[in-house]
């Protein structure tokens, strides 16, 4: 439980910090991460992320796991793993209908655009929410919307420079990728250099070194990744992006 809650907190921190989602008490989550405190209060805080918890709960239930914050479940949603393949189409639709209450919030045709992706092989990965649900709130040709999607998706990259790295004092350069709009489609462009902020998890921040693969969310590093995790994150992100491009 402890590892899963901390992992989930690292991914949820940045949008909460910017007040995009979750409870309006960003210093609380920052405190949990910086001190690596895990208690019922942290669990309750993460449950209140209304756009996150229904996905975790469904992934856990479909894999006969009792805890939505099991580390394997958290990894499945944010990074990707084989647990995603066990989530049945019916359960996906019901989660979007009742857990996310999307049908009440969206026009009928938009609701159909989203649910039609389920039988085409959509996965309950964070990228599905970003590309097929988050996008329904605006026009994709507007630059700030594409920029927002690029920040909201979980990015991955390799550290190329972290000289004199100090906690929260310097940014780290990554060779990564970015989301762009080209010829009517969203495309992931590779070999992009960008700066990101070290994690508020002090232990993680201090352990980073050139050559490490990391994930990031809204410009904050979330965790180190293995090559297998990099492959998973790339695969599920690109797969859900292809489905999203069908209804741009």
PDB file of C-alpha atoms in Angstrom:
ATOM      1  CA  UNK A   1       0.000   0.000   0.000  1.00  0.00           C
ATOM      2  CA  UNK A   2       2.730   2.453   0.987  1.00  0.00           C
ATOM      3  CA  UNK A   3       4.599   2.296  -2.330  1.00  0.00           C
ATOM      4  CA  UNK A   4       1.413   2.578  -4.373  1.00  0.00           C
ATOM      5  CA  UNK A   5       0.178   5.633  -2.483  1.00  0.00           C
ATOM      6  CA  UNK A   6       3.521   7.399  -2.810  1.00  0.00           C
ATOM      7  CA  UNK A   7       3.787   6.549  -6.500  1.00  0.00           C
ATOM      8  CA  UNK A   8       0.282   7.840  -7.151  1.00  0.00           C
ATOM      9  CA  UNK A   9       1.054  10.988  -5.178  1.00  0.00           C
ATOM     10  CA  UNK A  10       4.087  11.752  -7.335  1.00  0.00           C
ATOM     11  CA  UNK A  11       1.939  11.653 -10.472  1.00  0.00           C
ATOM     12  CA  UNK A  12      -0.999  13.524  -8.945  1.00  0.00           C
ATOM     13  CA  UNK A  13       1.124  16.233  -7.345  1.00  0.00           C
ATOM     14  CA  UNK A  14       1.709  18.594 -10.285  1.00  0.00           C
ATOM     15  CA  UNK A  15      -1.918  19.087 -11.440  1.00  0.00           C
ATOM     16  CA  UNK A  16      -2.901  19.495  -7.798  1.00  0.00           C
ATOM     17  CA  UNK A  17      -0.091  22.009  -7.274  1.00  0.00           C
ATOM     18  CA  UNK A  18      -1.436  24.067 -10.183  1.00  0.00           C
ATOM     19  CA  UNK A  19      -5.000  23.592  -8.883  1.00  0.00           C
ATOM     20  CA  UNK A  20      -6.175  21.782 -12.019  1.00  0.00           C
ATOM     21  CA  UNK A  21      -7.614  18.800 -10.160  1.00  0.00           C
ATOM     22  CA  UNK A  22      -7.965  17.247  -6.747  1.00  0.00           C
ATOM     23  CA  UNK A  23      -8.622  18.864  -3.357  1.00  0.00           C
ATOM     24  CA  UNK A  24      -7.655  22.498  -2.927  1.00  0.00           C
ATOM     25  CA  UNK A  25      -4.871  21.930  -0.405  1.00  0.00           C
ATOM     26  CA  UNK A  26      -1.716  21.515  -2.456  1.00  0.00           C
ATOM     27  CA  UNK A  27       0.664  22.048   0.459  1.00  0.00           C
ATOM     28  CA  UNK A  28      -0.758  18.945   2.103  1.00  0.00           C
ATOM     29  CA  UNK A  29       0.220  16.647  -0.754  1.00  0.00           C
ATOM     30  CA  UNK A  30       3.612  18.326  -1.015  1.00  0.00           C
ATOM     31  CA  UNK A  31       4.150  17.616   2.674  1.00  0.00           C
ATOM     32  CA  UNK A  32       3.316  13.942   2.290  1.00  0.00           C
ATOM     33  CA  UNK A  33       5.805  13.586  -0.554  1.00  0.00           C
ATOM     34  CA  UNK A  34       8.643  15.596   0.912  1.00  0.00           C
ATOM     35  CA  UNK A  35       8.416  13.701   4.209  1.00  0.00           C
ATOM     36  CA  UNK A  36       7.378  10.358   2.647  1.00  0.00           C
ATOM     37  CA  UNK A  37       4.478  10.071   5.062  1.00  0.00           C
ATOM     38  CA  UNK A  38       1.824   7.460   4.277  1.00  0.00           C
ATOM     39  CA  UNK A  39      -1.374   7.320   6.340  1.00  0.00           C
ATOM     40  CA  UNK A  40      -5.135   7.185   5.930  1.00  0.00           C
ATOM     41  CA  UNK A  41      -5.127  10.928   5.330  1.00  0.00           C
ATOM     42  CA  UNK A  42      -3.069  10.513   2.159  1.00  0.00           C
ATOM     43  CA  UNK A  43      -5.381   7.790   0.903  1.00  0.00           C
ATOM     44  CA  UNK A  44      -8.432   9.963   1.561  1.00  0.00           C
ATOM     45  CA  UNK A  45      -6.785  12.893  -0.202  1.00  0.00           C
ATOM     46  CA  UNK A  46      -6.119  10.841  -3.344  1.00  0.00           C
ATOM     47  CA  UNK A  47      -9.621   9.332  -3.336  1.00  0.00           C
ATOM     48  CA  UNK A  48     -10.929  12.885  -3.693  1.00  0.00           C
ATOM     49  CA  UNK A  49      -9.327  13.175  -7.143  1.00  0.00           C
ATOM     50  CA  UNK A  50     -12.638  12.603  -8.913  1.00  0.00           C
ATOM     51  CA  UNK A  51     -11.072  12.158 -12.349  1.00  0.00           C
ATOM     52  CA  UNK A  52      -8.520   9.632 -11.111  1.00  0.00           C
ATOM     53  CA  UNK A  53     -10.019   7.325  -8.516  1.00  0.00           C
ATOM     54  CA  UNK A  54     -12.761   5.711 -10.683  1.00  0.00           C
ATOM     55  CA  UNK A  55     -10.095   4.485 -13.119  1.00  0.00           C
ATOM     56  CA  UNK A  56      -7.947   3.011 -10.351  1.00  0.00           C
ATOM     57  CA  UNK A  57     -10.935   1.332  -8.743  1.00  0.00           C
ATOM     58  CA  UNK A  58     -12.023  -0.299 -12.003  1.00  0.00           C
ATOM     59  CA  UNK A  59      -8.528  -1.513 -12.895  1.00  0.00           C
ATOM     60  CA  UNK A  60      -8.161  -3.037  -9.421  1.00  0.00           C
ATOM     61  CA  UNK A  61     -11.578  -4.726  -9.462  1.00  0.00           C
ATOM     62  CA  UNK A  62     -11.062  -6.184 -12.933  1.00  0.00           C
ATOM     63  CA  UNK A  63      -7.776  -7.727 -11.788  1.00  0.00           C
ATOM     64  CA  UNK A  64      -9.176  -9.108  -8.499  1.00  0.00           C
ATOM     65  CA  UNK A  65      -7.095  -6.698  -6.445  1.00  0.00           C
ATOM     66  CA  UNK A  66      -8.698  -5.275  -3.331  1.00  0.00           C
ATOM     67  CA  UNK A  67      -6.726  -2.032  -3.155  1.00  0.00           C
ATOM     68  CA  UNK A  68      -7.077   0.616  -5.905  1.00  0.00           C
ATOM     69  CA  UNK A  69      -3.733   1.990  -4.691  1.00  0.00           C
ATOM     70  CA  UNK A  70      -1.915  -1.295  -5.155  1.00  0.00           C
ATOM     71  CA  UNK A  71       1.362  -0.284  -6.815  1.00  0.00           C
ATOM     72  CA  UNK A  72       0.585  -2.446  -9.855  1.00  0.00           C
ATOM     73  CA  UNK A  73      -2.737  -0.657 -10.349  1.00  0.00           C
ATOM     74  CA  UNK A  74      -1.160   2.768  -9.996  1.00  0.00           C
ATOM     75  CA  UNK A  75       1.525   1.805 -12.493  1.00  0.00           C
ATOM     76  CA  UNK A  76      -1.092   0.504 -14.923  1.00  0.00           C
ATOM     77  CA  UNK A  77      -2.981   3.798 -15.002  1.00  0.00           C
ATOM     78  CA  UNK A  78      -0.074   6.239 -15.105  1.00  0.00           C
ATOM     79  CA  UNK A  79       2.600   4.248 -16.965  1.00  0.00           C
ATOM     80  CA  UNK A  80       0.916   1.124 -18.303  1.00  0.00           C
ATOM     81  CA  UNK A  81       1.218  -2.627 -17.762  1.00  0.00           C
ATOM     82  CA  UNK A  82      -0.631  -5.879 -18.464  1.00  0.00           C
ATOM     83  CA  UNK A  83      -3.383  -5.138 -15.935  1.00  0.00           C
ATOM     84  CA  UNK A  84      -4.965  -2.831 -18.503  1.00  0.00           C
ATOM     85  CA  UNK A  85      -5.703  -5.789 -20.769  1.00  0.00           C
ATOM     86  CA  UNK A  86      -7.981  -7.364 -18.146  1.00  0.00           C
ATOM     87  CA  UNK A  87     -10.428  -4.449 -18.012  1.00  0.00           C
ATOM     88  CA  UNK A  88     -13.586  -5.464 -19.861  1.00  0.00           C
ATOM     89  CA  UNK A  89     -15.349  -3.140 -22.268  1.00  0.00           C
ATOM     90  CA  UNK A  90     -18.584  -3.167 -20.265  1.00  0.00           C
ATOM     91  CA  UNK A  91     -16.755  -2.088 -17.111  1.00  0.00           C
ATOM     92  CA  UNK A  92     -14.969   0.672 -18.989  1.00  0.00           C
ATOM     93  CA  UNK A  93     -18.242   2.086 -20.272  1.00  0.00           C
ATOM     94  CA  UNK A  94     -19.878   1.905 -16.847  1.00  0.00           C
ATOM     95  CA  UNK A  95     -16.942   3.687 -15.239  1.00  0.00           C
ATOM     96  CA  UNK A  96     -17.212   6.530 -17.727  1.00  0.00           C
ATOM     97  CA  UNK A  97     -20.986   6.654 -17.300  1.00  0.00           C
ATOM     98  CA  UNK A  98     -21.284   6.404 -13.518  1.00  0.00           C
ATOM     99  CA  UNK A  99     -17.806   6.966 -12.099  1.00  0.00           C
ATOM    100  CA  UNK A 100     -16.904   9.911 -14.312  1.00  0.00           C
ATOM    101  CA  UNK A 101     -20.540  10.845 -15.046  1.00  0.00           C
ATOM    102  CA  UNK A 102     -19.506  11.855 -18.545  1.00  0.00           C
ATOM    103  CA  UNK A 103     -22.875  11.358 -20.177  1.00  0.00           C
ATOM    104  CA  UNK A 104     -24.303  14.129 -17.990  1.00  0.00           C
ATOM    105  CA  UNK A 105     -21.441  16.472 -18.825  1.00  0.00           C
ATOM    106  CA  UNK A 106     -21.086  15.961 -22.569  1.00  0.00           C
ATOM    107  CA  UNK A 107     -23.201  16.289 -25.678  1.00  0.00           C
ATOM    108  CA  UNK A 108     -24.612  12.999 -26.940  1.00  0.00           C
ATOM    109  CA  UNK A 109     -22.396  12.906 -30.029  1.00  0.00           C
ATOM    110  CA  UNK A 110     -19.284  13.553 -27.950  1.00  0.00           C
ATOM    111  CA  UNK A 111     -20.257  10.801 -25.515  1.00  0.00           C
ATOM    112  CA  UNK A 112     -20.556   8.434 -28.480  1.00  0.00           C
ATOM    113  CA  UNK A 113     -17.181   9.510 -29.864  1.00  0.00           C
ATOM    114  CA  UNK A 114     -15.611   8.519 -26.578  1.00  0.00           C
ATOM    115  CA  UNK A 115     -17.433   5.240 -25.963  1.00  0.00           C
ATOM    116  CA  UNK A 116     -16.978   4.141 -29.585  1.00  0.00           C
ATOM    117  CA  UNK A 117     -13.255   3.948 -28.871  1.00  0.00           C
ATOM    118  CA  UNK A 118     -13.767   1.215 -26.272  1.00  0.00           C
ATOM    119  CA  UNK A 119     -14.554  -1.652 -28.707  1.00  0.00           C
ATOM    120  CA  UNK A 120     -11.705  -0.391 -30.898  1.00  0.00           C
ATOM    121  CA  UNK A 121      -9.234  -1.251 -28.171  1.00  0.00           C
ATOM    122  CA  UNK A 122      -8.934   1.783 -25.909  1.00  0.00           C
ATOM    123  CA  UNK A 123      -7.046   1.190 -22.672  1.00  0.00           C
ATOM    124  CA  UNK A 124      -7.862   2.704 -19.268  1.00  0.00           C
ATOM    125  CA  UNK A 125      -4.543   4.526 -19.267  1.00  0.00           C
ATOM    126  CA  UNK A 126      -4.079   8.182 -18.341  1.00  0.00           C
ATOM    127  CA  UNK A 127      -3.476   8.967 -22.015  1.00  0.00           C
ATOM    128  CA  UNK A 128      -7.035   7.868 -22.823  1.00  0.00           C
ATOM    129  CA  UNK A 129      -8.374  10.470 -20.413  1.00  0.00           C
ATOM    130  CA  UNK A 130      -6.072  13.161 -21.824  1.00  0.00           C
ATOM    131  CA  UNK A 131      -6.626  12.539 -25.524  1.00  0.00           C
ATOM    132  CA  UNK A 132     -10.256  11.434 -25.641  1.00  0.00           C
ATOM    133  CA  UNK A 133     -11.902  13.161 -22.673  1.00  0.00           C
ATOM    134  CA  UNK A 134      -9.787  16.183 -21.732  1.00  0.00           C
ATOM    135  CA  UNK A 135      -9.814  17.218 -25.405  1.00  0.00           C
ATOM    136  CA  UNK A 136     -13.594  17.472 -25.524  1.00  0.00           C
ATOM    137  CA  UNK A 137     -13.521  20.769 -23.623  1.00  0.00           C
ATOM    138  CA  UNK A 138     -12.008  22.814 -26.426  1.00  0.00           C
ATOM    139  CA  UNK A 139     -10.913  23.014 -30.043  1.00  0.00           C
ATOM    140  CA  UNK A 140      -7.816  21.036 -30.830  1.00  0.00           C
ATOM    141  CA  UNK A 141      -6.473  23.592 -33.272  1.00  0.00           C
ATOM    142  CA  UNK A 142      -6.047  26.161 -30.497  1.00  0.00           C
ATOM    143  CA  UNK A 143      -2.401  26.161 -29.425  1.00  0.00           C
ATOM    144  CA  UNK A 144      -3.027  26.449 -25.694  1.00  0.00           C
ATOM    145  CA  UNK A 145      -5.223  23.345 -25.776  1.00  0.00           C
ATOM    146  CA  UNK A 146      -2.503  21.298 -27.470  1.00  0.00           C
ATOM    147  CA  UNK A 147       0.033  22.679 -25.021  1.00  0.00           C
ATOM    148  CA  UNK A 148      -2.260  21.712 -22.139  1.00  0.00           C
ATOM    149  CA  UNK A 149      -2.636  18.166 -23.451  1.00  0.00           C
ATOM    150  CA  UNK A 150       1.120  17.930 -23.859  1.00  0.00           C
ATOM    151  CA  UNK A 151       1.579  18.889 -20.217  1.00  0.00           C
ATOM    152  CA  UNK A 152      -1.280  16.714 -18.957  1.00  0.00           C
ATOM    153  CA  UNK A 153      -0.111  13.503 -20.629  1.00  0.00           C
ATOM    154  CA  UNK A 154       2.646  11.582 -18.882  1.00  0.00           C
ATOM    155  CA  UNK A 155       5.851  12.318 -20.742  1.00  0.00           C
ATOM    156  CA  UNK A 156       9.048  10.288 -20.676  1.00  0.00           C
ATOM    157  CA  UNK A 157      12.619  11.287 -21.333  1.00  0.00           C
ATOM    158  CA  UNK A 158      16.287  10.742 -20.574  1.00  0.00           C
ATOM    159  CA  UNK A 159      18.278  13.124 -18.407  1.00  0.00           C
ATOM    160  CA  UNK A 160      21.044  14.815 -20.386  1.00  0.00           C
ATOM    161  CA  UNK A 161      22.209  17.357 -17.818  1.00  0.00           C
ATOM    162  CA  UNK A 162      21.794  17.706 -14.090  1.00  0.00           C
ATOM    163  CA  UNK A 163      25.039  19.387 -13.080  1.00  0.00           C
ATOM    164  CA  UNK A 164      24.991  20.872  -9.579  1.00  0.00           C
ATOM    165  CA  UNK A 165      21.485  19.531  -9.060  1.00  0.00           C
ATOM    166  CA  UNK A 166      19.931  20.744  -5.837  1.00  0.00           C
ATOM    167  CA  UNK A 167      16.453  20.068  -4.564  1.00  0.00           C
ATOM    168  CA  UNK A 168      13.957  22.480  -6.175  1.00  0.00           C
ATOM    169  CA  UNK A 169      16.735  24.883  -7.204  1.00  0.00           C
ATOM    170  CA  UNK A 170      17.552  23.870 -10.756  1.00  0.00           C
ATOM    171  CA  UNK A 171      15.724  22.392 -13.682  1.00  0.00           C
ATOM    172  CA  UNK A 172      16.845  19.209 -15.364  1.00  0.00           C
ATOM    173  CA  UNK A 173      17.241  18.854 -19.119  1.00  0.00           C
ATOM    174  CA  UNK A 174      15.642  15.885 -20.829  1.00  0.00           C
ATOM    175  CA  UNK A 175      15.708  14.495 -24.323  1.00  0.00           C
ATOM    176  CA  UNK A 176      12.023  13.779 -24.715  1.00  0.00           C
ATOM    177  CA  UNK A 177       9.088  14.339 -27.075  1.00  0.00           C
ATOM    178  CA  UNK A 178       6.214  16.755 -27.501  1.00  0.00           C
ATOM    179  CA  UNK A 179       2.681  16.722 -28.826  1.00  0.00           C
ATOM    180  CA  UNK A 180       2.110  18.793 -31.973  1.00  0.00           C
ATOM    181  CA  UNK A 181      -0.728  19.335 -34.442  1.00  0.00           C
ATOM    182  CA  UNK A 182       0.238  18.434 -38.006  1.00  0.00           C
ATOM    183  CA  UNK A 183      -1.958  17.970 -41.066  1.00  0.00           C
ATOM    184  CA  UNK A 184      -5.122  17.586 -39.018  1.00  0.00           C
ATOM    185  CA  UNK A 185      -3.697  15.049 -36.576  1.00  0.00           C
ATOM    186  CA  UNK A 186      -2.014  15.031 -33.200  1.00  0.00           C
ATOM    187  CA  UNK A 187       1.528  13.708 -33.524  1.00  0.00           C
ATOM    188  CA  UNK A 188       4.246  12.900 -31.004  1.00  0.00           C
ATOM    189  CA  UNK A 189       7.462  14.564 -32.155  1.00  0.00           C
ATOM    190  CA  UNK A 190      10.649  12.969 -30.823  1.00  0.00           C
ATOM    191  CA  UNK A 191      14.134  14.245 -29.956  1.00  0.00           C
ATOM    192  CA  UNK A 192      12.932  17.379 -28.211  1.00  0.00           C
ATOM    193  CA  UNK A 193      14.965  19.023 -25.460  1.00  0.00           C
ATOM    194  CA  UNK A 194      13.024  20.487 -22.540  1.00  0.00           C
ATOM    195  CA  UNK A 195      13.552  21.394 -18.921  1.00  0.00           C
ATOM    196  CA  UNK A 196      11.619  19.822 -16.064  1.00  0.00           C
ATOM    197  CA  UNK A 197      11.506  20.384 -12.316  1.00  0.00           C
ATOM    198  CA  UNK A 198      12.991  17.812  -9.905  1.00  0.00           C
ATOM    199  CA  UNK A 199      10.510  15.873  -7.806  1.00  0.00           C
ATOM    200  CA  UNK A 200       9.346  17.239  -4.455  1.00  0.00           C
ATOM    201  CA  UNK A 201      10.316  13.791  -3.186  1.00  0.00           C
ATOM    202  CA  UNK A 202      13.766  14.758  -1.891  1.00  0.00           C
ATOM    203  CA  UNK A 203      15.155  11.229  -2.028  1.00  0.00           C
ATOM    204  CA  UNK A 204      14.142  10.817  -5.651  1.00  0.00           C
ATOM    205  CA  UNK A 205      15.431  14.250  -6.636  1.00  0.00           C
ATOM    206  CA  UNK A 206      18.848  13.609  -5.103  1.00  0.00           C
ATOM    207  CA  UNK A 207      19.181  10.233  -6.814  1.00  0.00           C
ATOM    208  CA  UNK A 208      18.752  11.553 -10.359  1.00  0.00           C
ATOM    209  CA  UNK A 209      21.731  11.439 -12.697  1.00  0.00           C
ATOM    210  CA  UNK A 210      22.486  11.829 -16.419  1.00  0.00           C
ATOM    211  CA  UNK A 211      21.291   8.840 -18.409  1.00  0.00           C
ATOM    212  CA  UNK A 212      18.315   8.070 -16.159  1.00  0.00           C
ATOM    213  CA  UNK A 213      14.933   7.620 -17.798  1.00  0.00           C
ATOM    214  CA  UNK A 214      12.155   9.473 -15.996  1.00  0.00           C
ATOM    215  CA  UNK A 215       8.459  10.226 -16.323  1.00  0.00           C
ATOM    216  CA  UNK A 216       7.033  13.695 -15.813  1.00  0.00           C
ATOM    217  CA  UNK A 217       3.635  15.373 -15.451  1.00  0.00           C
ATOM    218  CA  UNK A 218       2.950  19.091 -15.908  1.00  0.00           C
ATOM    219  CA  UNK A 219       6.701  19.701 -15.889  1.00  0.00           C
ATOM    220  CA  UNK A 220       7.484  17.846 -12.628  1.00  0.00           C
ATOM    221  CA  UNK A 221       9.489  14.623 -12.581  1.00  0.00           C
ATOM    222  CA  UNK A 222       7.408  11.740 -11.178  1.00  0.00           C
ATOM    223  CA  UNK A 223       9.758   8.771 -10.997  1.00  0.00           C
ATOM    224  CA  UNK A 224      12.640   6.910 -12.574  1.00  0.00           C
ATOM    225  CA  UNK A 225      11.607   4.433 -15.262  1.00  0.00           C
ATOM    226  CA  UNK A 226      13.036   1.117 -16.362  1.00  0.00           C
ATOM    227  CA  UNK A 227      13.376   0.521 -20.091  1.00  0.00           C
ATOM    228  CA  UNK A 228      10.379  -1.807 -19.864  1.00  0.00           C
ATOM    229  CA  UNK A 229       8.305   0.975 -18.314  1.00  0.00           C
ATOM    230  CA  UNK A 230       9.450   3.410 -21.015  1.00  0.00           C
ATOM    231  CA  UNK A 231       8.237   0.936 -23.632  1.00  0.00           C
ATOM    232  CA  UNK A 232       4.887   0.523 -21.865  1.00  0.00           C
ATOM    233  CA  UNK A 233       4.338   4.260 -21.506  1.00  0.00           C
ATOM    234  CA  UNK A 234       5.209   4.887 -25.142  1.00  0.00           C
ATOM    235  CA  UNK A 235       3.004   2.026 -26.355  1.00  0.00           C
ATOM    236  CA  UNK A 236      -0.175   2.906 -24.471  1.00  0.00           C
ATOM    237  CA  UNK A 237       0.225   6.626 -25.120  1.00  0.00           C
ATOM    238  CA  UNK A 238       0.652   6.181 -28.868  1.00  0.00           C
ATOM    239  CA  UNK A 239      -2.139   3.606 -29.049  1.00  0.00           C
ATOM    240  CA  UNK A 240      -4.688   5.878 -27.365  1.00  0.00           C
ATOM    241  CA  UNK A 241      -3.488   8.817 -29.459  1.00  0.00           C
ATOM    242  CA  UNK A 242      -4.244   6.893 -32.661  1.00  0.00           C
ATOM    243  CA  UNK A 243      -7.802   6.303 -31.452  1.00  0.00           C
ATOM    244  CA  UNK A 244      -8.220   9.945 -30.468  1.00  0.00           C
ATOM    245  CA  UNK A 245      -7.136  11.078 -33.921  1.00  0.00           C
ATOM    246  CA  UNK A 246     -10.153   9.324 -35.429  1.00  0.00           C
ATOM    247  CA  UNK A 247     -12.511  11.978 -34.034  1.00  0.00           C
ATOM    248  CA  UNK A 248     -10.510  15.203 -34.254  1.00  0.00           C
TER     249      UNK A 248
END
